[in-house]
Amino acid sequence: MNVLFNNADLFITGFRNTLILFAGGGVIALVLGSITGAMRVSPVPVMRAVGTLYVNLVRNTPLTLLFFFFAFGYPKLFPTGTWGSGLSFMQLAIIALGLYTATYIAEVIRSGINTIPAGQMEAGRALGFTFTQSMELIVLPQAGRAVVPPMMSVLIALLKNTTVAAGFSVFEAGAIRAYLSERSEPLMAGLLWVAAIFVVLVLLLATFQRFLENRLKVVR
């Protein structure tokens, strides 16, 4: 307990930044992933091709390599004084996590959409709905129930992936160990506390998942 209380400033700041990375990356991933997932099942060949290219390219790229691009390649594309420059490592880390996680969200959305019988879309077209209206009003509300468990698994993976940012000058939970070492604190005790707090955060996400599943069962 002494390690936790004596270094409360490190743990509070580290996990606060972890939650910022998780929330920011999660918002980007959910929005972009939903759009990309819909593109993957679009009747327009160009949209399907773009969605497939993005998913296959980014998902098969190691997350660390994506971080390297935003840490070292991005500043060269947008030198100081140009549009898009001046972003902090925290902001770039959020973008990297969001873009990477969006590919998995897209696949979860696509698999959920594919569980809905094709007759649902045909019924929407028979009623005069456009593809977008059919997706929004008919397919996605039903697919949402099926994608809750895999979606939460992706978000849990995102929470753990935030520790990669520690290697790119972002002080979050993954960097606490290095600062404890500088203060000559017991590293094993510090790592155990970091792991314990991560377990608590994951359990909170799992509880939220059960809440959503029960809520949607009532709706059904």
PDB file of C-alpha atoms in Angstrom:
ATOM      1  CA  MET A   1       0.000   0.000   0.000  1.00  0.00           C
ATOM      2  CA  ASN A   2       2.909   2.354   0.693  1.00  0.00           C
ATOM      3  CA  VAL A   3       3.986   2.196  -2.947  1.00  0.00           C
ATOM      4  CA  LEU A   4       0.499   3.259  -4.044  1.00  0.00           C
ATOM      5  CA  PHE A   5      -0.022   6.025  -1.488  1.00  0.00           C
ATOM      6  CA  ASN A   6       3.518   7.414  -1.633  1.00  0.00           C
ATOM      7  CA  ASN A   7       3.288   7.693  -5.409  1.00  0.00           C
ATOM      8  CA  ALA A   8      -0.357   8.641  -5.732  1.00  0.00           C
ATOM      9  CA  ASP A   9       0.562  11.510  -8.072  1.00  0.00           C
ATOM     10  CA  LEU A  10       2.079   9.072 -10.576  1.00  0.00           C
ATOM     11  CA  PHE A  11      -0.833   6.661 -10.459  1.00  0.00           C
ATOM     12  CA  ILE A  12      -3.492   9.375 -10.696  1.00  0.00           C
ATOM     13  CA  THR A  13      -1.809  11.163 -13.610  1.00  0.00           C
ATOM     14  CA  GLY A  14      -0.897   7.934 -15.384  1.00  0.00           C
ATOM     15  CA  PHE A  15      -4.366   6.400 -15.261  1.00  0.00           C
ATOM     16  CA  ARG A  16      -6.047   9.720 -15.988  1.00  0.00           C
ATOM     17  CA  ASN A  17      -4.081   9.900 -19.242  1.00  0.00           C
ATOM     18  CA  THR A  18      -4.854   6.239 -19.907  1.00  0.00           C
ATOM     19  CA  LEU A  19      -8.571   6.982 -19.641  1.00  0.00           C
ATOM     20  CA  ILE A  20      -8.157  10.022 -21.923  1.00  0.00           C
ATOM     21  CA  LEU A  21      -6.418   7.828 -24.513  1.00  0.00           C
ATOM     22  CA  PHE A  22      -9.113   5.175 -24.132  1.00  0.00           C
ATOM     23  CA  ALA A  23     -12.022   7.622 -24.400  1.00  0.00           C
ATOM     24  CA  GLY A  24     -10.570   9.610 -27.305  1.00  0.00           C
ATOM     25  CA  GLY A  25      -9.454   6.546 -29.227  1.00  0.00           C
ATOM     26  CA  GLY A  26     -12.767   4.828 -28.494  1.00  0.00           C
ATOM     27  CA  VAL A  27     -14.839   7.684 -29.901  1.00  0.00           C
ATOM     28  CA  ILE A  28     -12.769   7.775 -33.100  1.00  0.00           C
ATOM     29  CA  ALA A  29     -12.885   3.987 -33.402  1.00  0.00           C
ATOM     30  CA  LEU A  30     -16.656   3.730 -32.891  1.00  0.00           C
ATOM     31  CA  VAL A  31     -17.504   6.488 -35.363  1.00  0.00           C
ATOM     32  CA  LEU A  32     -14.973   5.520 -38.032  1.00  0.00           C
ATOM     33  CA  GLY A  33     -15.477   1.802 -37.471  1.00  0.00           C
ATOM     34  CA  SER A  34     -19.254   2.083 -37.871  1.00  0.00           C
ATOM     35  CA  ILE A  35     -18.855   4.016 -41.104  1.00  0.00           C
ATOM     36  CA  THR A  36     -16.257   1.580 -42.427  1.00  0.00           C
ATOM     37  CA  GLY A  37     -18.357  -1.427 -41.417  1.00  0.00           C
ATOM     38  CA  ALA A  38     -21.304  -0.030 -43.361  1.00  0.00           C
ATOM     39  CA  MET A  39     -19.012   0.602 -46.338  1.00  0.00           C
ATOM     40  CA  ARG A  40     -17.898  -3.021 -46.217  1.00  0.00           C
ATOM     41  CA  VAL A  41     -21.462  -4.197 -46.931  1.00  0.00           C
ATOM     42  CA  SER A  42     -22.404  -1.322 -49.227  1.00  0.00           C
ATOM     43  CA  PRO A  43     -23.901  -2.176 -52.644  1.00  0.00           C
ATOM     44  CA  VAL A  44     -21.519   0.394 -54.163  1.00  0.00           C
ATOM     45  CA  PRO A  45     -18.334  -1.426 -55.313  1.00  0.00           C
ATOM     46  CA  VAL A  46     -16.084   1.610 -54.776  1.00  0.00           C
ATOM     47  CA  MET A  47     -17.209   2.006 -51.169  1.00  0.00           C
ATOM     48  CA  ARG A  48     -16.695  -1.695 -50.500  1.00  0.00           C
ATOM     49  CA  ALA A  49     -13.212  -1.513 -52.032  1.00  0.00           C
ATOM     50  CA  VAL A  50     -12.215   1.527 -49.960  1.00  0.00           C
ATOM     51  CA  GLY A  51     -13.515  -0.054 -46.754  1.00  0.00           C
ATOM     52  CA  THR A  52     -11.750  -3.343 -47.480  1.00  0.00           C
ATOM     53  CA  LEU A  53      -8.475  -1.598 -48.333  1.00  0.00           C
ATOM     54  CA  TYR A  54      -8.521   0.446 -45.130  1.00  0.00           C
ATOM     55  CA  VAL A  55      -9.324  -2.538 -42.908  1.00  0.00           C
ATOM     56  CA  ASN A  56      -6.766  -4.867 -44.479  1.00  0.00           C
ATOM     57  CA  LEU A  57      -4.020  -2.250 -44.596  1.00  0.00           C
ATOM     58  CA  VAL A  58      -4.327  -0.846 -41.076  1.00  0.00           C
ATOM     59  CA  ARG A  59      -5.384  -4.019 -39.264  1.00  0.00           C
ATOM     60  CA  ASN A  60      -2.379  -5.917 -40.629  1.00  0.00           C
ATOM     61  CA  THR A  61       0.009  -3.138 -39.601  1.00  0.00           C
ATOM     62  CA  PRO A  62       1.531  -3.546 -36.102  1.00  0.00           C
ATOM     63  CA  LEU A  63       0.234  -0.908 -33.697  1.00  0.00           C
ATOM     64  CA  THR A  64       3.797   0.039 -32.739  1.00  0.00           C
ATOM     65  CA  LEU A  65       4.591   0.764 -36.386  1.00  0.00           C
ATOM     66  CA  LEU A  66       1.500   2.974 -36.605  1.00  0.00           C
ATOM     67  CA  PHE A  67       2.731   4.868 -33.549  1.00  0.00           C
ATOM     68  CA  PHE A  68       6.132   5.268 -35.196  1.00  0.00           C
ATOM     69  CA  PHE A  69       4.465   6.841 -38.220  1.00  0.00           C
ATOM     70  CA  PHE A  70       2.569   9.396 -36.135  1.00  0.00           C
ATOM     71  CA  ALA A  71       5.590  10.130 -33.937  1.00  0.00           C
ATOM     72  CA  PHE A  72       8.177  10.528 -36.710  1.00  0.00           C
ATOM     73  CA  GLY A  73       6.477  10.479 -40.123  1.00  0.00           C
ATOM     74  CA  TYR A  74       3.501  12.715 -39.421  1.00  0.00           C
ATOM     75  CA  PRO A  75       5.598  15.784 -38.430  1.00  0.00           C
ATOM     76  CA  LYS A  76       7.455  15.544 -41.757  1.00  0.00           C
ATOM     77  CA  LEU A  77       4.169  15.530 -43.685  1.00  0.00           C
ATOM     78  CA  PHE A  78       2.914  18.561 -41.744  1.00  0.00           C
ATOM     79  CA  PRO A  79       5.877  20.812 -40.825  1.00  0.00           C
ATOM     80  CA  THR A  80       5.467  23.504 -38.204  1.00  0.00           C
ATOM     81  CA  GLY A  81       3.179  26.263 -39.356  1.00  0.00           C
ATOM     82  CA  THR A  82       1.144  24.145 -41.781  1.00  0.00           C
ATOM     83  CA  TRP A  83      -2.378  22.834 -41.345  1.00  0.00           C
ATOM     84  CA  GLY A  84      -2.418  19.803 -39.076  1.00  0.00           C
ATOM     85  CA  SER A  85       0.853  20.620 -37.347  1.00  0.00           C
ATOM     86  CA  GLY A  86       1.258  21.327 -33.661  1.00  0.00           C
ATOM     87  CA  LEU A  87      -0.485  18.200 -32.400  1.00  0.00           C
ATOM     88  CA  SER A  88       0.884  16.832 -29.146  1.00  0.00           C
ATOM     89  CA  PHE A  89       2.066  13.250 -28.689  1.00  0.00           C
ATOM     90  CA  MET A  90      -1.092  12.637 -26.650  1.00  0.00           C
ATOM     91  CA  GLN A  91      -3.316  13.776 -29.518  1.00  0.00           C
ATOM     92  CA  LEU A  92      -1.333  11.771 -32.065  1.00  0.00           C
ATOM     93  CA  ALA A  93      -1.545   8.702 -29.814  1.00  0.00           C
ATOM     94  CA  ILE A  94      -5.329   9.093 -29.618  1.00  0.00           C
ATOM     95  CA  ILE A  95      -5.538   9.274 -33.425  1.00  0.00           C
ATOM     96  CA  ALA A  96      -3.286   6.232 -33.852  1.00  0.00           C
ATOM     97  CA  LEU A  97      -5.302   4.166 -31.365  1.00  0.00           C
ATOM     98  CA  GLY A  98      -8.577   5.284 -32.933  1.00  0.00           C
ATOM     99  CA  LEU A  99      -7.541   4.472 -36.504  1.00  0.00           C
ATOM    100  CA  TYR A 100      -6.168   1.074 -35.488  1.00  0.00           C
ATOM    101  CA  THR A 101      -9.121   0.029 -33.335  1.00  0.00           C
ATOM    102  CA  ALA A 102     -11.615   1.251 -35.948  1.00  0.00           C
ATOM    103  CA  THR A 103     -10.621  -1.639 -38.223  1.00  0.00           C
ATOM    104  CA  TYR A 104     -11.685  -4.166 -35.586  1.00  0.00           C
ATOM    105  CA  ILE A 105     -14.878  -2.255 -34.858  1.00  0.00           C
ATOM    106  CA  ALA A 106     -15.622  -2.301 -38.597  1.00  0.00           C
ATOM    107  CA  GLU A 107     -15.288  -6.076 -38.731  1.00  0.00           C
ATOM    108  CA  VAL A 108     -17.511  -6.464 -35.677  1.00  0.00           C
ATOM    109  CA  ILE A 109     -20.149  -4.240 -37.291  1.00  0.00           C
ATOM    110  CA  ARG A 110     -19.854  -6.123 -40.591  1.00  0.00           C
ATOM    111  CA  SER A 111     -20.263  -9.502 -38.901  1.00  0.00           C
ATOM    112  CA  GLY A 112     -23.273  -8.187 -36.971  1.00  0.00           C
ATOM    113  CA  ILE A 113     -24.878  -6.884 -40.159  1.00  0.00           C
ATOM    114  CA  ASN A 114     -24.306 -10.232 -41.867  1.00  0.00           C
ATOM    115  CA  THR A 115     -26.319 -11.979 -39.130  1.00  0.00           C
ATOM    116  CA  ILE A 116     -29.436 -10.087 -40.261  1.00  0.00           C
ATOM    117  CA  PRO A 117     -31.399 -11.939 -42.985  1.00  0.00           C
ATOM    118  CA  ALA A 118     -31.137 -10.367 -46.430  1.00  0.00           C
ATOM    119  CA  GLY A 119     -34.930 -10.164 -46.499  1.00  0.00           C
ATOM    120  CA  GLN A 120     -34.757  -7.300 -44.006  1.00  0.00           C
ATOM    121  CA  MET A 121     -32.930  -5.078 -46.499  1.00  0.00           C
ATOM    122  CA  GLU A 122     -35.252  -6.206 -49.290  1.00  0.00           C
ATOM    123  CA  ALA A 123     -38.242  -5.279 -47.146  1.00  0.00           C
ATOM    124  CA  GLY A 124     -36.721  -1.829 -46.630  1.00  0.00           C
ATOM    125  CA  ARG A 125     -36.272  -1.346 -50.360  1.00  0.00           C
ATOM    126  CA  ALA A 126     -39.861  -2.487 -50.934  1.00  0.00           C
ATOM    127  CA  LEU A 127     -40.980   0.276 -48.588  1.00  0.00           C
ATOM    128  CA  GLY A 128     -38.995   2.816 -50.576  1.00  0.00           C
ATOM    129  CA  PHE A 129     -36.108   3.200 -48.104  1.00  0.00           C
ATOM    130  CA  THR A 130     -32.652   4.070 -49.392  1.00  0.00           C
ATOM    131  CA  PHE A 131     -29.662   1.920 -48.415  1.00  0.00           C
ATOM    132  CA  THR A 132     -28.724   4.414 -45.679  1.00  0.00           C
ATOM    133  CA  GLN A 133     -32.264   4.517 -44.300  1.00  0.00           C
ATOM    134  CA  SER A 134     -32.536   0.733 -44.327  1.00  0.00           C
ATOM    135  CA  MET A 135     -29.232   0.430 -42.470  1.00  0.00           C
ATOM    136  CA  GLU A 136     -30.160   3.094 -39.918  1.00  0.00           C
ATOM    137  CA  LEU A 137     -33.754   2.105 -39.259  1.00  0.00           C
ATOM    138  CA  ILE A 138     -33.841  -1.659 -39.850  1.00  0.00           C
ATOM    139  CA  VAL A 139     -30.476  -3.431 -39.888  1.00  0.00           C
ATOM    140  CA  LEU A 140     -28.240  -1.606 -37.389  1.00  0.00           C
ATOM    141  CA  PRO A 141     -30.752  -1.641 -34.486  1.00  0.00           C
ATOM    142  CA  GLN A 142     -30.992  -5.430 -34.820  1.00  0.00           C
ATOM    143  CA  ALA A 143     -27.278  -5.953 -35.442  1.00  0.00           C
ATOM    144  CA  GLY A 144     -26.444  -3.831 -32.396  1.00  0.00           C
ATOM    145  CA  ARG A 145     -27.757  -6.528 -30.096  1.00  0.00           C
ATOM    146  CA  ALA A 146     -25.480  -9.141 -31.629  1.00  0.00           C
ATOM    147  CA  VAL A 147     -22.297  -7.066 -31.587  1.00  0.00           C
ATOM    148  CA  VAL A 148     -22.274  -6.008 -27.911  1.00  0.00           C
ATOM    149  CA  PRO A 149     -19.995  -8.846 -26.624  1.00  0.00           C
ATOM    150  CA  PRO A 150     -17.372  -8.657 -29.428  1.00  0.00           C
ATOM    151  CA  MET A 151     -17.544  -4.850 -29.369  1.00  0.00           C
ATOM    152  CA  MET A 152     -16.693  -4.773 -25.673  1.00  0.00           C
ATOM    153  CA  SER A 153     -13.844  -7.218 -26.279  1.00  0.00           C
ATOM    154  CA  VAL A 154     -12.403  -4.785 -28.819  1.00  0.00           C
ATOM    155  CA  LEU A 155     -12.757  -1.893 -26.365  1.00  0.00           C
ATOM    156  CA  ILE A 156     -11.033  -3.915 -23.638  1.00  0.00           C
ATOM    157  CA  ALA A 157      -8.189  -4.566 -26.071  1.00  0.00           C
ATOM    158  CA  LEU A 158      -8.072  -0.813 -26.771  1.00  0.00           C
ATOM    159  CA  LEU A 159      -7.734  -0.106 -23.047  1.00  0.00           C
ATOM    160  CA  LYS A 160      -4.742  -2.428 -22.826  1.00  0.00           C
ATOM    161  CA  ASN A 161      -3.235  -1.109 -26.067  1.00  0.00           C
ATOM    162  CA  THR A 162      -2.977   2.362 -24.530  1.00  0.00           C
ATOM    163  CA  THR A 163       0.184   1.171 -22.772  1.00  0.00           C
ATOM    164  CA  VAL A 164       1.997   1.251 -26.131  1.00  0.00           C
ATOM    165  CA  ALA A 165       1.885   5.056 -25.916  1.00  0.00           C
ATOM    166  CA  ALA A 166       4.362   4.912 -23.024  1.00  0.00           C
ATOM    167  CA  GLY A 167       7.123   4.272 -25.540  1.00  0.00           C
ATOM    168  CA  PHE A 168       6.311   7.514 -27.369  1.00  0.00           C
ATOM    169  CA  SER A 169       6.671  10.146 -24.636  1.00  0.00           C
ATOM    170  CA  VAL A 170       3.093   9.848 -23.390  1.00  0.00           C
ATOM    171  CA  PHE A 171       2.888   9.511 -19.624  1.00  0.00           C
ATOM    172  CA  GLU A 172       0.164   6.964 -18.971  1.00  0.00           C
ATOM    173  CA  ALA A 173      -0.179   3.809 -16.897  1.00  0.00           C
ATOM    174  CA  GLY A 174       2.456   1.952 -18.896  1.00  0.00           C
ATOM    175  CA  ALA A 175       5.061   4.581 -17.975  1.00  0.00           C
ATOM    176  CA  ILE A 176       4.514   4.421 -14.211  1.00  0.00           C
ATOM    177  CA  ARG A 177       7.150   1.702 -13.847  1.00  0.00           C
ATOM    178  CA  ALA A 178       9.916   3.925 -15.226  1.00  0.00           C
ATOM    179  CA  TYR A 179       9.070   6.752 -12.825  1.00  0.00           C
ATOM    180  CA  LEU A 180       8.911   4.361  -9.871  1.00  0.00           C
ATOM    181  CA  SER A 181      12.379   3.159 -10.810  1.00  0.00           C
ATOM    182  CA  GLU A 182      13.677   6.734 -10.665  1.00  0.00           C
ATOM    183  CA  ARG A 183      12.234   7.069  -7.150  1.00  0.00           C
ATOM    184  CA  SER A 184      13.867   3.769  -6.075  1.00  0.00           C
ATOM    185  CA  GLU A 185      10.495   2.235  -5.300  1.00  0.00           C
ATOM    186  CA  PRO A 186       9.918  -1.553  -5.413  1.00  0.00           C
ATOM    187  CA  LEU A 187       9.130  -2.215  -9.072  1.00  0.00           C
ATOM    188  CA  MET A 188       7.277  -5.477  -8.527  1.00  0.00           C
ATOM    189  CA  ALA A 189       4.868  -3.883  -6.072  1.00  0.00           C
ATOM    190  CA  GLY A 190       4.307  -0.991  -8.476  1.00  0.00           C
ATOM    191  CA  LEU A 191       3.628  -3.303 -11.414  1.00  0.00           C
ATOM    192  CA  LEU A 192       1.191  -5.341  -9.343  1.00  0.00           C
ATOM    193  CA  TRP A 193      -0.748  -2.185  -8.484  1.00  0.00           C
ATOM    194  CA  VAL A 194      -0.840  -1.140 -12.141  1.00  0.00           C
ATOM    195  CA  ALA A 195      -2.090  -4.611 -13.087  1.00  0.00           C
ATOM    196  CA  ALA A 196      -4.709  -4.542 -10.302  1.00  0.00           C
ATOM    197  CA  ILE A 197      -6.095  -1.186 -11.433  1.00  0.00           C
ATOM    198  CA  PHE A 198      -6.278  -2.442 -15.021  1.00  0.00           C
ATOM    199  CA  VAL A 199      -8.213  -5.477 -13.797  1.00  0.00           C
ATOM    200  CA  VAL A 200     -10.690  -3.163 -12.040  1.00  0.00           C
ATOM    201  CA  LEU A 201     -11.146  -1.106 -15.223  1.00  0.00           C
ATOM    202  CA  VAL A 202     -11.704  -4.246 -17.300  1.00  0.00           C
ATOM    203  CA  LEU A 203     -14.250  -5.520 -14.765  1.00  0.00           C
ATOM    204  CA  LEU A 204     -16.103  -2.206 -15.031  1.00  0.00           C
ATOM    205  CA  LEU A 205     -16.263  -2.620 -18.811  1.00  0.00           C
ATOM    206  CA  ALA A 206     -17.472  -6.200 -18.387  1.00  0.00           C
ATOM    207  CA  THR A 207     -20.192  -4.974 -16.009  1.00  0.00           C
ATOM    208  CA  PHE A 208     -21.242  -2.350 -18.544  1.00  0.00           C
ATOM    209  CA  GLN A 209     -21.392  -5.094 -21.189  1.00  0.00           C
ATOM    210  CA  ARG A 210     -23.772  -7.163 -19.050  1.00  0.00           C
ATOM    211  CA  PHE A 211     -25.906  -4.067 -18.461  1.00  0.00           C
ATOM    212  CA  LEU A 212     -26.201  -3.444 -22.206  1.00  0.00           C
ATOM    213  CA  GLU A 213     -26.998  -7.084 -22.925  1.00  0.00           C
ATOM    214  CA  ASN A 214     -29.752  -7.140 -20.290  1.00  0.00           C
ATOM    215  CA  ARG A 215     -31.140  -3.811 -21.477  1.00  0.00           C
ATOM    216  CA  LEU A 216     -31.300  -4.953 -25.083  1.00  0.00           C
ATOM    217  CA  LYS A 217     -32.916  -8.234 -24.082  1.00  0.00           C
ATOM    218  CA  VAL A 218     -35.739  -6.241 -22.502  1.00  0.00           C
ATOM    219  CA  VAL A 219     -36.105  -4.234 -25.700  1.00  0.00           C
ATOM    220  CA  ARG A 220     -36.277  -7.411 -27.728  1.00  0.00           C
TER     221      ARG A 220
END
